CSV table of C-alpha atoms in Angstrom, one decimal:
chain,number,residue,atom,x,y,z
A,1,ALA,CA,24.4,18.3,12.9
A,2,GLN,CA,26.7,21.0,14.2
A,3,THR,CA,26.1,23.7,16.8
A,4,VAL,CA,28.1,26.8,17.6
A,5,THR,CA,27.7,28.8,20.8
A,6,GLN,CA,29.0,32.3,21.5
A,7,SER,CA,28.2,33.1,25.1
A,8,GLN,CA,29.2,36.7,25.1
A,9,PRO,CA,26.6,38.9,23.2
A,10,GLU,CA,28.7,42.0,23.7
A,11,MET,CA,32.3,42.8,24.7
A,12,SER,CA,34.3,46.0,24.9
A,13,VAL,CA,38.0,46.7,24.9
A,14,GLN,CA,40.2,49.8,25.2
A,15,GLU,CA,42.2,50.7,22.1
A,16,ALA,CA,45.7,49.0,22.1
A,17,GLU,CA,44.5,46.4,24.7
A,18,THR,CA,43.9,42.7,24.2
A,19,VAL,CA,40.5,41.0,24.1
A,20,THR,CA,39.4,37.4,23.9
A,21,LEU,CA,36.1,36.3,22.3
A,22,SER,CA,34.7,32.9,23.3
A,23,CYS,CA,33.2,30.1,21.2
A,24,THR,CA,32.3,26.6,21.8
A,25,TYR,CA,31.0,24.1,19.2
A,26,ASP,CA,29.7,20.6,18.9
A,27,THR,CA,30.1,18.3,16.0
A,28,SER,CA,30.2,14.6,15.4
A,29,GLU,CA,32.6,15.0,12.5
A,30,SER,CA,36.2,14.1,12.8
A,31,ASP,CA,37.2,16.4,9.9
A,32,TYR,CA,36.0,19.9,10.2
A,33,TYR,CA,37.1,23.5,10.0
A,34,LEU,CA,36.5,26.4,12.4
A,35,PHE,CA,36.4,30.1,11.4
A,36,TRP,CA,36.0,33.5,12.8
A,37,TYR,CA,34.3,36.1,10.6
A,38,LYS,CA,34.0,39.8,11.2
A,39,GLN,CA,31.0,41.8,10.2
A,40,PRO,CA,31.4,45.6,10.5
A,41,PRO,CA,28.5,48.1,10.3
A,42,SER,CA,28.9,48.0,6.5
A,43,ARG,CA,27.6,44.4,6.8
A,44,GLN,CA,30.3,42.9,4.6
A,45,MET,CA,31.3,39.5,6.2
A,46,ILE,CA,35.1,39.2,6.3
A,47,LEU,CA,37.1,36.1,7.1
A,48,VAL,CA,39.4,36.7,10.0
A,49,ILE,CA,41.0,33.4,10.6
A,50,ARG,CA,40.7,29.7,9.9
A,51,GLN,CA,41.6,26.6,11.9
A,52,GLU,CA,41.7,23.1,10.6
A,53,ALA,CA,40.7,20.6,13.3
A,54,TYR,CA,43.5,18.2,12.4
A,55,LYS,CA,46.1,20.8,13.2
A,56,GLN,CA,47.3,21.1,16.7
A,57,GLN,CA,49.0,24.4,16.2
A,58,ASN,CA,46.8,27.4,16.8
A,59,ALA,CA,46.3,29.6,13.8
A,60,THR,CA,47.5,33.2,13.8
A,61,GLU,CA,46.9,36.1,11.4
A,62,ASN,CA,48.8,39.2,12.4
A,63,ARG,CA,47.1,40.6,15.5
A,64,PHE,CA,44.5,37.8,15.5
A,65,SER,CA,45.1,34.4,17.0
A,66,VAL,CA,43.0,31.5,18.2
A,67,ASN,CA,43.1,29.2,21.2
A,68,PHE,CA,41.8,25.8,19.8
A,69,GLN,CA,41.1,23.3,22.5
A,70,LYS,CA,39.8,20.3,20.5
A,71,ALA,CA,38.9,18.0,23.5
A,72,ALA,CA,37.0,20.8,25.1
A,73,LYS,CA,35.5,21.9,21.7
A,74,SER,CA,36.5,25.4,22.4
A,75,PHE,CA,37.7,28.0,19.8
A,76,SER,CA,38.4,31.4,21.2
A,77,LEU,CA,39.7,34.5,19.3
A,78,LYS,CA,42.3,36.8,20.7
A,79,ILE,CA,42.7,40.2,19.3
A,80,SER,CA,45.9,42.0,20.3
A,81,ASP,CA,46.6,45.7,20.2
A,82,SER,CA,43.0,46.4,19.4
A,83,GLN,CA,42.2,49.1,16.9
A,84,LEU,CA,39.1,51.2,16.3
A,85,GLY,CA,38.6,49.4,13.1
A,86,ASP,CA,38.3,46.1,14.9
A,87,ALA,CA,34.8,47.2,16.1
A,88,ALA,CA,32.3,44.8,14.6
A,89,MET,CA,30.2,41.8,15.1
A,90,TYR,CA,32.3,38.7,15.3
A,91,PHE,CA,30.9,35.3,14.3
A,92,CYS,CA,32.3,31.9,15.1
A,93,ALA,CA,31.5,29.3,12.5
A,94,CYS,CA,32.0,25.6,11.9
A,95,ARG,CA,32.0,23.5,8.7
A,96,ARG,CA,32.5,19.9,7.8
A,97,GLY,CA,35.6,18.9,6.1
A,98,GLY,CA,35.9,18.3,2.4
A,99,SER,CA,33.9,20.1,-0.2
A,100,ASN,CA,30.8,20.7,2.0
A,101,TYR,CA,30.3,24.4,2.2
A,102,LYS,CA,27.6,24.8,4.7
A,103,LEU,CA,28.7,27.0,7.5
A,104,THR,CA,27.0,26.8,10.9
A,105,PHE,CA,27.3,30.2,12.7
A,106,GLY,CA,27.1,31.2,16.3
A,107,LYS,CA,24.9,34.2,17.3
A,108,GLY,CA,27.8,36.6,17.3
A,109,THR,CA,29.6,38.9,19.7
A,110,LEU,CA,29.4,42.6,19.3
A,111,LEU,CA,32.8,44.1,20.0
A,112,THR,CA,33.2,47.7,20.9
A,113,VAL,CA,36.6,49.4,20.9
A,114,ASN,CA,36.9,52.4,23.1
A,115,PRO,CA,39.4,55.1,22.3
B,1,LYS,CA,40.3,40.5,-8.5
B,2,ALA,CA,36.8,41.7,-8.0
B,3,GLY,CA,34.9,40.4,-5.0
B,4,VAL,CA,31.5,38.8,-4.7
B,5,THR,CA,28.8,41.1,-6.0
B,6,GLN,CA,25.1,41.1,-5.1
B,7,THR,CA,22.3,42.9,-6.8
B,8,PRO,CA,20.2,44.7,-5.8
B,9,ARG,CA,21.6,45.9,-2.5
B,10,TYR,CA,18.3,47.0,-1.2
B,11,LEU,CA,14.8,45.9,-2.0
B,12,ILE,CA,11.3,46.6,-0.7
B,13,LYS,CA,8.5,44.2,-1.6
B,14,THR,CA,4.9,43.7,-0.6
B,15,ARG,CA,3.7,40.5,1.2
B,16,GLY,CA,2.6,37.9,-1.4
B,17,GLN,CA,5.0,39.1,-4.1
B,18,GLN,CA,8.0,37.2,-5.3
B,19,VAL,CA,11.6,38.4,-5.5
B,20,THR,CA,14.8,37.4,-7.3
B,21,LEU,CA,18.2,38.1,-5.9
B,22,SER,CA,21.4,37.8,-7.9
B,23,CYS,CA,25.0,36.9,-6.9
B,24,SER,CA,28.1,37.0,-9.1
B,25,PRO,CA,31.0,35.0,-7.5
B,26,ILE,CA,34.7,35.8,-7.6
B,27,SER,CA,36.2,34.9,-10.9
B,28,GLY,CA,37.2,31.2,-10.8
B,29,HIS,CA,34.9,30.3,-7.9
B,30,ARG,CA,32.4,27.7,-8.9
B,31,SER,CA,30.6,27.1,-5.6
B,32,VAL,CA,28.0,29.6,-4.4
B,33,SER,CA,26.2,29.5,-1.1
B,34,TRP,CA,23.3,31.6,0.2
B,35,TYR,CA,22.6,32.6,3.8
B,36,GLN,CA,19.8,34.5,5.5
B,37,GLN,CA,20.6,36.8,8.3
B,38,THR,CA,17.9,38.0,10.7
B,39,PRO,CA,18.2,39.5,14.2
B,40,GLY,CA,16.2,36.7,15.7
B,41,GLN,CA,17.6,33.6,13.9
B,42,GLY,CA,21.0,34.9,13.1
B,43,LEU,CA,22.8,33.5,10.1
B,44,GLN,CA,21.2,30.5,8.5
B,45,PHE,CA,22.3,28.4,5.5
B,46,LEU,CA,19.8,28.4,2.6
B,47,PHE,CA,21.5,26.3,-0.1
B,48,GLU,CA,24.7,25.8,-2.0
B,49,TYR,CA,25.2,25.4,-5.7
B,50,PHE,CA,28.1,23.9,-7.7
B,51,SER,CA,28.2,23.3,-11.4
B,52,GLU,CA,24.6,24.3,-11.8
B,53,THR,CA,23.5,21.7,-9.2
B,54,GLN,CA,22.2,22.2,-5.7
B,55,ARG,CA,24.4,20.2,-3.4
B,56,ASN,CA,23.2,21.2,0.0
B,57,LYS,CA,20.0,22.7,1.3
B,58,GLY,CA,19.1,24.2,4.6
B,59,ASN,CA,15.8,23.9,6.5
B,60,PHE,CA,13.8,26.5,4.6
B,61,PRO,CA,10.3,26.1,3.0
B,62,GLY,CA,10.0,25.4,-0.7
B,63,ARG,CA,9.2,29.1,-1.3
B,64,PHE,CA,12.9,29.6,-1.3
B,65,SER,CA,14.7,28.3,-4.4
B,66,GLY,CA,17.8,29.0,-6.4
B,67,ARG,CA,19.7,28.2,-9.4
B,68,GLN,CA,23.2,28.6,-10.8
B,69,PHE,CA,24.2,29.4,-14.4
B,70,SER,CA,27.0,28.0,-16.4
B,71,ASN,CA,29.1,31.1,-15.6
B,72,SER,CA,28.7,30.3,-11.9
B,73,ARG,CA,26.4,33.3,-11.3
B,74,SER,CA,23.6,32.4,-9.0
B,75,GLU,CA,20.1,33.6,-8.3
B,76,MET,CA,17.8,32.9,-5.4
B,77,ASN,CA,14.0,33.3,-5.6
B,78,VAL,CA,11.5,33.7,-2.8
B,79,SER,CA,7.9,33.3,-3.8
B,80,THR,CA,4.8,34.4,-1.9
B,81,LEU,CA,6.8,36.7,0.4
B,82,GLU,CA,6.0,36.8,4.1
B,83,LEU,CA,6.8,39.5,6.6
B,84,GLY,CA,9.3,37.1,8.2
B,85,ASP,CA,11.3,37.0,5.0
B,86,SER,CA,12.6,40.4,5.7
B,87,ALA,CA,16.4,39.9,6.2
B,88,LEU,CA,19.8,40.4,4.9
B,89,TYR,CA,20.6,37.8,2.2
B,90,LEU,CA,24.2,37.0,1.9
B,91,CYS,CA,25.9,35.1,-0.9
B,92,ALA,CA,29.3,33.5,-0.6
B,93,SER,CA,31.6,32.0,-3.2
B,94,SER,CA,34.4,29.5,-2.9
B,95,LEU,CA,37.0,27.6,-4.8
B,96,ILE,CA,36.5,23.9,-4.9
B,97,VAL,CA,40.0,23.1,-3.6
B,98,PHE,CA,41.5,23.4,-0.1
B,99,PRO,CA,41.1,25.4,2.0
B,100,TYR,CA,37.6,25.9,0.6
B,101,GLU,CA,37.3,29.3,2.2
B,102,GLN,CA,34.1,31.2,1.5
B,103,TYR,CA,34.1,34.9,0.6
B,104,PHE,CA,31.0,36.9,1.2
B,105,GLY,CA,29.3,39.6,-0.8
B,106,PRO,CA,27.8,42.7,0.7
B,107,GLY,CA,24.3,41.3,0.9
B,108,THR,CA,20.9,42.2,-0.3
B,109,ARG,CA,18.7,43.9,2.3
B,110,LEU,CA,15.1,42.7,1.7
B,111,THR,CA,12.2,44.4,3.4
B,112,VAL,CA,8.8,42.9,3.1
B,113,THR,CA,5.8,45.2,4.0
């Protein structure tokens, strides 16, 4: 079984600043993937970034990057140059490797971006 | 390419009734997963279908069922609705090759009164 914990129910950031969202996970699998999803008020879940556990290099997608600490089972998301459109609920999720599509989600962090 | 579509977007049902929700995956995606999202329990996995077969199932009662058709479209059914079934039901589709990323639809908001 996998568990995902997001310890920050809410976070806020000033526009153009940087914010880091925390996530810890637990899994007995050696092959797994980690994800950050964004869910804006429209409710459409959008994939932000993916990290394969076997990769040591941290994933980056434009202004979004992760800090993957495998030994500590930590997977934080850094958003640089925050924009008003980044305001959303952010979910950390974990999935076993291979063609198993069950995602285990954390409870989410609500990010507010202040102008 | 069109995204994942779900119909209907909103639904109001009475306790005891049954409901069927529909999901059309992205063209070429053969795996469809369903999730229930509630304020209390968060996002929970219901089941996943591939090639018309259920491959994975979450910890939900038998009142929750689903199926997948040959064109990969999927439906989920909830019988004997309870107030606690009020939720946002999300469908996600995926290719069956790496990186197996799941793309979500806009969801169906079910309200049980």
